[in-house]
Amino acid sequence: MHPLFTPFRAGDIALANRVVMAPLTRNRALPGQLPGPLQVEYYRQRASAGLIVTEASQISPEGQGYLDTPGIHNDAQVAGWRRVTEAVHAAGGRIVIQLWHVGRISHVSLQPGGQSPVSSTARAAATKTFTKKGFEPVSAPRALRSDELPRIVADYRHAARQAMAAGFDGVEVHGANGYLLEQFLRDSVNDRSDAYGGPIANRARLMVEAVQAVCEEIGAARTGLRLSPVTPANDAGQDSDPQALYGHVVERLAPLKLAYLHLIEGATGGDRNVAPFDYAALRAVYKRAHPAGAWMVNNGYDAAMARAVVERGEADLVAFGRPFIANPDLVRRLRENAPWNALRRETLYGGDAAGYTDYPALPDTVPA
Ligand code: 8OZ
């Protein structure tokens, strides 16, 4: 058996194989930002993944930035997610929820009381989001005061507690793709002059505090973190020294002994070589402090690349995004080198069962 299909332990989470379903925003939550029966079926269909990372889910009403994304802050949301975790567990799978605060990637129509989105900066991102009216430019943010940041950290902690109440195997903190934590990290966005701006240690402070709080709440062995050191997604720009910045983050967080680190290599969903970055060097920083810590890679992997990276010992886990949308039985297809269903892009964001739960699995028996 190829190692890609062998069991693996990420912290306290025992996986049947090394194939991970990456977090994927699908904008199909019910009113109240609730997962419903359609989400139960969608995730159940994909439970042969070694691990499912759910779609990004806001930690607070303020953390929402797109129409119809689910939350994990109130008890109705916990009850909805409980049906999802029960279905995945009954099918033999493991599932963690991605904890999300969008920061400035939002619109006043999606914010509580129509307030401005919040960020590390008052400068608006040059990007669009998806609202009731379709694609609209994001709203100008308000820069958070440093005395508000303990409340943001508490929201991460609370969401992690809610996740465990919903029966998740753990959580993944969304530290990637130009959202709040990355808006603090990068000097291309963060223009603060307080203890959360300026030198790398300051810009990393909110991410470190948020991850520490989550680890205190549910245990580091059930906590993962997703990073995207050079993605330009959501107008994040490029940090002036990503290698030093992300090296610092990993040096600070590896000693906590997280379940895994999840790396988006290159531009999210695009060019893997968008900007230079030495991922192997970052991995070495991580493994020095936490040899048993899992290293999860993502972005544009095909079957051959996934087999090779695990074979070479350069990654413990490989996450697939869009291939899992179109192929509920992706693990089997990888194992059997079977062809993949084509993705229907027009049903990615929003809508119903079409393009969500209607992608076919391979037939049980192959005709002779
Ligand atoms: C696509 C559309 C909306 C949100 C990310 C949560 O990039 C997202 C996202 C992706 O991390």
GROMACS .gro file of C-alpha atoms and ligand atoms in nm:
model
  379
    1MET     CA    1   0.000   0.000   0.000
    2HIS     CA    2   0.134   0.344  -0.091
    3PRO     CA    3   0.200   0.556   0.224
    4LEU     CA    4  -0.059   0.813   0.104
    5PHE     CA    5  -0.326   0.558   0.193
    6THR     CA    6  -0.188   0.447   0.529
    7PRO     CA    7  -0.315   0.562   0.871
    8PHE     CA    8  -0.161   0.866   1.039
    9ARG     CA    9  -0.199   1.045   1.373
   10ALA     CA   10  -0.220   1.423   1.367
   11GLY     CA   11  -0.192   1.509   1.736
   12ASP     CA   12  -0.488   1.334   1.902
   13ILE     CA   13  -0.671   1.283   1.572
   14ALA     CA   14  -0.635   0.935   1.419
   15LEU     CA   15  -0.673   0.943   1.040
   16ALA     CA   16  -0.737   0.642   0.815
   17ASN     CA   17  -0.518   0.791   0.538
   18ARG     CA   18  -0.311   1.101   0.450
   19VAL     CA   19  -0.563   1.255   0.207
   20VAL     CA   20  -0.734   1.566   0.346
   21MET     CA   21  -1.037   1.753   0.217
   22ALA     CA   22  -0.931   2.119   0.220
   23PRO     CA   23  -1.163   2.392   0.352
   24LEU     CA   24  -1.399   2.512   0.076
   25THR     CA   25  -1.641   2.804   0.093
   26ARG     CA   26  -1.972   2.703  -0.070
   27ASN     CA   27  -2.223   2.969   0.052
   28ARG     CA   28  -2.515   2.739   0.113
   29ALA     CA   29  -2.583   2.798   0.484
   30LEU     CA   30  -2.946   2.834   0.595
   31PRO     CA   31  -3.084   3.155   0.750
   32GLY     CA   32  -2.914   3.205   1.085
   33GLN     CA   33  -2.585   3.099   0.920
   34LEU     CA   34  -2.675   2.738   0.997
   35PRO     CA   35  -2.552   2.417   0.837
   36GLY     CA   36  -2.854   2.205   0.740
   37PRO     CA   37  -2.941   1.866   0.588
   38LEU     CA   38  -2.765   1.951   0.261
   39GLN     CA   39  -2.435   2.005   0.446
   40VAL     CA   40  -2.486   1.678   0.635
   41GLU     CA   41  -2.515   1.492   0.305
   42TYR     CA   42  -2.224   1.679   0.138
   43TYR     CA   43  -1.976   1.607   0.416
   44ARG     CA   44  -2.103   1.250   0.470
   45GLN     CA   45  -2.036   1.176   0.102
   46ARG     CA   46  -1.672   1.286   0.152
   47ALA     CA   47  -1.604   1.100   0.479
   48SER     CA   48  -1.349   0.863   0.321
   49ALA     CA   49  -1.101   1.151   0.337
   50GLY     CA   50  -0.851   1.089   0.615
   51LEU     CA   51  -0.960   1.428   0.749
   52ILE     CA   52  -1.222   1.682   0.643
   53VAL     CA   53  -1.157   2.048   0.713
   54THR     CA   54  -1.493   2.222   0.690
   55GLU     CA   55  -1.562   2.536   0.495
   56ALA     CA   56  -1.444   2.849   0.678
   57SER     CA   57  -1.694   2.931   0.954
   58GLN     CA   58  -1.714   3.265   1.130
   59ILE     CA   59  -1.624   3.285   1.499
   60SER     CA   60  -1.857   3.582   1.553
   61PRO     CA   61  -2.117   3.778   1.354
   62GLU     CA   62  -1.846   4.039   1.284
   63GLY     CA   63  -1.624   3.765   1.138
   64GLN     CA   64  -1.855   3.714   0.838
   65GLY     CA   65  -1.765   3.853   0.499
   66TYR     CA   66  -1.969   3.668   0.239
   67LEU     CA   67  -2.335   3.577   0.195
   68ASP     CA   68  -2.459   3.249   0.344
   69THR     CA   69  -2.144   3.125   0.516
   70PRO     CA   70  -2.197   2.921   0.833
   71GLY     CA   71  -2.106   3.028   1.185
   72ILE     CA   72  -1.982   2.839   1.491
   73HIS     CA   73  -2.058   3.098   1.756
   74ASN     CA   74  -2.418   3.032   1.868
   75ASP     CA   75  -2.594   2.724   1.999
   76ALA     CA   76  -2.824   2.678   1.697
   77GLN     CA   77  -2.512   2.659   1.479
   78VAL     CA   78  -2.362   2.404   1.720
   79ALA     CA   79  -2.677   2.192   1.688
   80GLY     CA   80  -2.658   2.209   1.307
   81TRP     CA   81  -2.291   2.117   1.299
   82ARG     CA   82  -2.355   1.829   1.543
   83ARG     CA   83  -2.560   1.652   1.274
   84VAL     CA   84  -2.267   1.696   1.034
   85THR     CA   85  -2.006   1.556   1.275
   86GLU     CA   86  -2.232   1.262   1.367
   87ALA     CA   87  -2.280   1.171   1.001
   88VAL     CA   88  -1.908   1.191   0.923
   89HIS     CA   89  -1.814   0.989   1.231
   90ALA     CA   90  -2.079   0.725   1.152
   91ALA     CA   91  -1.916   0.688   0.809
   92GLY     CA   92  -1.573   0.640   0.972
   93GLY     CA   93  -1.435   0.988   0.897
   94ARG     CA   94  -1.272   1.265   1.099
   95ILE     CA   95  -1.367   1.631   1.076
   96VAL     CA   96  -1.233   1.961   1.209
   97ILE     CA   97  -1.391   2.303   1.159
   98GLN     CA   98  -1.206   2.599   1.015
   99LEU     CA   99  -1.234   2.905   1.245
  100TRP     CA  100  -1.262   3.227   1.044
  101HIS     CA  101  -1.262   3.600   1.094
  102VAL     CA  102  -1.258   3.780   0.760
  103GLY     CA  103  -1.140   4.116   0.897
  104ARG     CA  104  -1.170   4.376   0.620
  105ILE     CA  105  -1.289   4.131   0.353
  106SER     CA  106  -1.653   4.209   0.424
  107HIS     CA  107  -1.937   4.443   0.343
  108VAL     CA  108  -2.154   4.656   0.571
  109SER     CA  109  -2.463   4.463   0.456
  110LEU     CA  110  -2.313   4.147   0.613
  111GLN     CA  111  -2.203   4.314   0.939
  112PRO     CA  112  -2.408   4.333   1.261
  113GLY     CA  113  -2.600   4.661   1.266
  114GLY     CA  114  -2.451   4.756   0.931
  115GLN     CA  115  -2.123   4.851   1.102
  116SER     CA  116  -1.789   4.880   0.923
  117PRO     CA  117  -1.578   4.564   0.904
  118VAL     CA  118  -1.274   4.564   1.135
  119SER     CA  119  -0.907   4.511   1.053
  120SER     CA  120  -0.548   4.592   1.141
  121THR     CA  121  -0.585   4.897   0.918
  122ALA     CA  122  -0.844   5.150   0.803
  123ARG     CA  123  -0.735   5.104   0.440
  124ALA     CA  124  -0.984   4.916   0.223
  125ALA     CA  125  -0.880   4.606   0.029
  126ALA     CA  126  -0.906   4.633  -0.349
  127THR     CA  127  -1.126   4.328  -0.389
  128LYS     CA  128  -1.487   4.219  -0.403
  129THR     CA  129  -1.709   4.003  -0.191
  130PHE     CA  130  -2.037   3.828  -0.256
  131THR     CA  131  -2.349   3.986  -0.102
  132LYS     CA  132  -2.725   3.967  -0.158
  133LYS     CA  133  -2.668   4.194  -0.459
  134GLY     CA  134  -2.395   3.980  -0.614
  135PHE     CA  135  -2.028   4.078  -0.632
  136GLU     CA  136  -1.967   4.413  -0.460
  137PRO     CA  137  -1.646   4.593  -0.357
  138VAL     CA  138  -1.562   4.527   0.009
  139SER     CA  139  -1.641   4.812   0.253
  140ALA     CA  140  -1.377   5.034   0.410
  141PRO     CA  141  -1.274   4.889   0.748
  142ARG     CA  142  -1.226   5.046   1.087
  143ALA     CA  143  -0.886   4.980   1.247
  144LEU     CA  144  -0.930   4.783   1.569
  145ARG     CA  145  -0.802   4.951   1.887
  146SER     CA  146  -0.551   4.739   2.077
  147ASP     CA  147  -0.791   4.726   2.375
  148GLU     CA  148  -1.042   4.543   2.150
  149LEU     CA  149  -0.804   4.262   2.059
  150PRO     CA  150  -0.857   4.057   2.379
  151ARG     CA  151  -1.223   4.035   2.272
  152ILE     CA  152  -1.120   3.898   1.928
  153VAL     CA  153  -0.896   3.641   2.098
  154ALA     CA  154  -1.187   3.549   2.327
  155ASP     CA  155  -1.407   3.500   2.019
  156TYR     CA  156  -1.157   3.244   1.880
  157ARG     CA  157  -1.153   3.070   2.219
  158HIS     CA  158  -1.533   3.065   2.241
  159ALA     CA  159  -1.568   2.931   1.886
  160ALA     CA  160  -1.322   2.650   1.967
  161ARG     CA  161  -1.531   2.555   2.270
  162GLN     CA  162  -1.846   2.559   2.057
  163ALA     CA  163  -1.670   2.337   1.800
  164MET     CA  164  -1.599   2.071   2.062
  165ALA     CA  165  -1.962   2.092   2.179
  166ALA     CA  166  -2.061   2.024   1.817
  167GLY     CA  167  -1.858   1.702   1.819
  168PHE     CA  168  -1.568   1.809   1.598
  169ASP     CA  169  -1.236   1.625   1.628
  170GLY     CA  170  -1.065   1.961   1.650
  171VAL     CA  171  -1.032   2.296   1.477
  172GLU     CA  172  -0.816   2.462   1.213
  173VAL     CA  173  -0.742   2.830   1.269
  174HIS     CA  174  -0.767   3.014   0.936
  175GLY     CA  175  -0.446   3.215   0.926
  176ALA     CA  176  -0.435   3.247   0.548
  177ASN     CA  177  -0.575   3.409   0.233
  178GLY     CA  178  -0.578   3.774   0.333
  179TYR     CA  179  -0.824   3.747   0.622
  180LEU     CA  180  -0.795   3.905   0.969
  181LEU     CA  181  -0.492   3.721   1.108
  182GLU     CA  182  -0.297   3.768   0.785
  183GLN     CA  183  -0.404   4.136   0.778
  184PHE     CA  184  -0.213   4.172   1.105
  185LEU     CA  185   0.085   3.957   0.996
  186ARG     CA  186   0.191   4.128   0.675
  187ASP     CA  187   0.355   4.470   0.653
  188SER     CA  188   0.185   4.509   0.314
  189VAL     CA  189  -0.145   4.556   0.507
  190ASN     CA  190  -0.065   4.624   0.875
  191ASP     CA  191   0.010   4.997   0.921
  192ARG     CA  192  -0.020   5.009   1.302
  193SER     CA  193   0.217   5.172   1.546
  194ASP     CA  194   0.099   4.992   1.863
  195ALA     CA  195   0.210   4.656   2.012
  196TYR     CA  196   0.037   4.478   1.717
  197GLY     CA  197   0.221   4.664   1.439
  198GLY     CA  198   0.576   4.730   1.327
  199PRO     CA  199   0.831   4.454   1.401
  200ILE     CA  200   0.751   4.093   1.310
  201ALA     CA  201   0.692   3.990   1.671
  202ASN     CA  202   0.425   4.259   1.699
  203ARG     CA  203   0.251   4.175   1.371
  204ALA     CA  204   0.243   3.805   1.467
  205ARG     CA  205   0.106   3.880   1.815
  206LEU     CA  206  -0.266   3.847   1.736
  207MET     CA  207  -0.220   3.515   1.554
  208VAL     CA  208  -0.003   3.378   1.836
  209GLU     CA  209  -0.253   3.490   2.101
  210ALA     CA  210  -0.550   3.348   1.909
  211VAL     CA  211  -0.383   3.009   1.853
  212GLN     CA  212  -0.263   2.997   2.213
  213ALA     CA  213  -0.617   3.066   2.338
  214VAL     CA  214  -0.762   2.791   2.117
  215CYS     CA  215  -0.494   2.547   2.239
  216GLU     CA  216  -0.568   2.633   2.603
  217GLU     CA  217  -0.937   2.574   2.540
  218ILE     CA  218  -0.936   2.244   2.347
  219GLY     CA  219  -0.573   2.123   2.351
  220ALA     CA  220  -0.297   2.180   2.096
  221ALA     CA  221  -0.326   1.816   1.984
  222ARG     CA  222  -0.667   1.906   1.838
  223THR     CA  223  -0.561   2.239   1.690
  224GLY     CA  224  -0.427   2.301   1.338
  225LEU     CA  225  -0.327   2.625   1.166
  226ARG     CA  226  -0.347   2.718   0.796
  227LEU     CA  227  -0.091   2.960   0.651
  228SER     CA  228  -0.033   3.099   0.300
  229PRO     CA  229   0.306   3.274   0.316
  230VAL     CA  230   0.300   3.433  -0.031
  231THR     CA  231  -0.057   3.420  -0.154
  232PRO     CA  232  -0.173   3.751  -0.298
  233ALA     CA  233  -0.537   3.651  -0.228
  234ASN     CA  234  -0.772   3.925  -0.112
  235ASP     CA  235  -0.527   4.207  -0.182
  236ALA     CA  236  -0.287   4.088   0.089
  237GLY     CA  237   0.011   4.205  -0.119
  238GLN     CA  238   0.348   4.052  -0.033
  239ASP     CA  239   0.523   4.094   0.301
  240SER     CA  240   0.870   4.253   0.274
  241ASP     CA  241   1.029   3.937   0.426
  242PRO     CA  242   0.789   3.641   0.425
  243GLN     CA  243   1.060   3.389   0.515
  244ALA     CA  244   1.145   3.574   0.838
  245LEU     CA  245   0.780   3.652   0.915
  246TYR     CA  246   0.649   3.298   0.879
  247GLY     CA  247   0.966   3.157   1.035
  248HIS     CA  248   0.888   3.362   1.344
  249VAL     CA  249   0.524   3.247   1.352
  250VAL     CA  250   0.624   2.882   1.328
  251GLU     CA  251   0.903   2.921   1.584
  252ARG     CA  252   0.652   3.070   1.829
  253LEU     CA  253   0.376   2.816   1.766
  254ALA     CA  254   0.562   2.487   1.708
  255PRO     CA  255   0.654   2.450   2.079
  256LEU     CA  256   0.280   2.438   2.158
  257LYS     CA  257   0.280   2.104   1.969
  258LEU     CA  258  -0.009   2.168   1.733
  259ALA     CA  259  -0.182   1.874   1.562
  260TYR     CA  260  -0.075   2.009   1.223
  261LEU     CA  261   0.041   2.302   1.015
  262HIS     CA  262  -0.134   2.345   0.679
  263LEU     CA  263   0.057   2.527   0.405
  264ILE     CA  264  -0.093   2.677   0.091
  265GLU     CA  265   0.204   2.678  -0.146
  266GLY     CA  266   0.199   2.980  -0.380
  267ALA     CA  267  -0.116   3.164  -0.485
  268THR     CA  268  -0.433   3.008  -0.342
  269GLY     CA  269  -0.596   2.803  -0.616
  270GLY     CA  270  -0.342   2.931  -0.868
  271ASP     CA  271   0.028   2.965  -0.952
  272ARG     CA  272   0.239   2.756  -0.714
  273ASN     CA  273   0.542   2.974  -0.801
  274VAL     CA  274   0.383   3.316  -0.766
  275ALA     CA  275   0.667   3.439  -0.541
  276PRO     CA  276   0.982   3.277  -0.402
  277PHE     CA  277   0.944   3.097  -0.069
  278ASP     CA  278   1.144   2.813   0.085
  279TYR     CA  279   0.877   2.582   0.231
  280ALA     CA  280   1.134   2.314   0.319
  281ALA     CA  281   1.318   2.565   0.536
  282LEU     CA  282   0.995   2.655   0.715
  283ARG     CA  283   0.919   2.287   0.764
  284ALA     CA  284   1.264   2.239   0.918
  285VAL     CA  285   1.190   2.517   1.169
  286TYR     CA  286   0.867   2.339   1.260
  287LYS     CA  287   1.007   1.986   1.285
  288ARG     CA  288   1.303   2.100   1.499
  289ALA     CA  289   1.064   2.214   1.774
  290HIS     CA  290   0.792   1.953   1.712
  291PRO     CA  291   0.924   1.641   1.533
  292ALA     CA  292   0.590   1.458   1.557
  293GLY     CA  293   0.394   1.756   1.425
  294ALA     CA  294   0.215   1.691   1.099
  295TRP     CA  295   0.300   1.897   0.788
  296MET     CA  296   0.005   1.932   0.551
  297VAL     CA  297   0.056   2.067   0.200
  298ASN     CA  298  -0.198   2.208  -0.044
  299ASN     CA  299  -0.250   2.376  -0.377
  300GLY     CA  300  -0.283   2.215  -0.715
  301TYR     CA  301  -0.168   1.863  -0.620
  302ASP     CA  302  -0.257   1.582  -0.857
  303ALA     CA  303  -0.228   1.210  -0.782
  304ALA     CA  304   0.136   1.182  -0.890
  305MET     CA  305   0.246   1.493  -0.697
  306ALA     CA  306   0.065   1.376  -0.384
  307ARG     CA  307   0.219   1.029  -0.396
  308ALA     CA  308   0.564   1.176  -0.458
  309VAL     CA  309   0.561   1.435  -0.180
  310VAL     CA  310   0.456   1.177   0.080
  311GLU     CA  311   0.698   0.915  -0.057
  312ARG     CA  312   0.988   1.159  -0.030
  313GLY     CA  313   0.889   1.235   0.330
  314GLU     CA  314   0.841   1.604   0.248
  315ALA     CA  315   0.481   1.608   0.373
  316ASP     CA  316   0.271   1.398   0.609
  317LEU     CA  317  -0.068   1.500   0.469
  318VAL     CA  318  -0.190   1.633   0.135
  319ALA     CA  319  -0.503   1.851   0.116
  320PHE     CA  320  -0.717   1.867  -0.199
  321GLY     CA  321  -0.977   2.140  -0.249
  322ARG     CA  322  -1.159   2.162  -0.582
  323PRO     CA  323  -1.094   1.793  -0.664
  324PHE     CA  324  -1.298   1.702  -0.352
  325ILE     CA  325  -1.588   1.920  -0.468
  326ALA     CA  326  -1.625   1.719  -0.788
  327ASN     CA  327  -1.517   1.378  -0.650
  328PRO     CA  328  -1.677   1.266  -0.324
  329ASP     CA  329  -1.473   0.943  -0.347
  330LEU     CA  330  -1.144   1.118  -0.425
  331VAL     CA  331  -0.944   0.884  -0.199
  332ARG     CA  332  -1.054   0.581  -0.400
  333ARG     CA  333  -0.985   0.759  -0.729
  334LEU     CA  334  -0.634   0.849  -0.610
  335ARG     CA  335  -0.572   0.492  -0.494
  336GLU     CA  336  -0.697   0.337  -0.817
  337ASN     CA  337  -0.556   0.609  -1.044
  338ALA     CA  338  -0.911   0.659  -1.171
  339PRO     CA  339  -1.011   0.969  -1.367
  340TRP     CA  340  -1.167   1.269  -1.190
  341ASN     CA  341  -1.508   1.424  -1.254
  342ALA     CA  342  -1.491   1.773  -1.404
  343LEU     CA  343  -1.567   2.068  -1.176
  344ARG     CA  344  -1.873   2.279  -1.257
  345ARG     CA  345  -1.762   2.633  -1.169
  346GLU     CA  346  -2.102   2.795  -1.198
  347THR     CA  347  -2.223   2.606  -0.890
  348LEU     CA  348  -1.921   2.670  -0.666
  349TYR     CA  349  -2.072   2.951  -0.456
  350GLY     CA  350  -2.435   2.945  -0.346
  351GLY     CA  351  -2.730   2.748  -0.479
  352ASP     CA  352  -2.866   2.409  -0.385
  353ALA     CA  353  -2.784   2.040  -0.428
  354ALA     CA  354  -2.679   2.095  -0.790
  355GLY     CA  355  -2.301   2.099  -0.806
  356TYR     CA  356  -2.291   2.016  -0.434
  357THR     CA  357  -2.425   1.671  -0.350
  358ASP     CA  358  -2.490   1.542  -0.703
  359TYR     CA  359  -2.135   1.461  -0.818
  360PRO     CA  360  -2.123   1.084  -0.874
  361ALA     CA  361  -1.893   0.839  -0.698
  362LEU     CA  362  -1.744   0.554  -0.899
  363PRO     CA  363  -1.980   0.254  -0.926
  364ASP     CA  364  -1.933  -0.014  -0.660
  365THR     CA  365  -1.856  -0.286  -0.910
  366VAL     CA  366  -1.673  -0.225  -1.232
  367PRO     CA  367  -1.849  -0.408  -1.519
  368ALA     CA  368  -1.630  -0.682  -1.668
  3698OZ     C1  369  -1.348   3.150  -0.187
  3698OZ     C2  370  -1.457   3.232  -0.172
  3698OZ     C3  371  -1.485   3.287  -0.050
  3698OZ     C4  372  -1.403   3.261   0.058
  3698OZ     C5  373  -1.057   3.140   0.147
  3698OZ     C6  374  -1.257   3.127   0.280
  3698OZ     O1  375  -1.004   3.175   0.041
  3698OZ     C7  376  -1.204   3.149   0.161
  3698OZ     C8  377  -1.291   3.179   0.044
  3698OZ     C9  378  -1.266   3.123  -0.080
  3698OZ     O2  379  -0.991   3.102   0.243
   0.00000   0.00000   0.00000
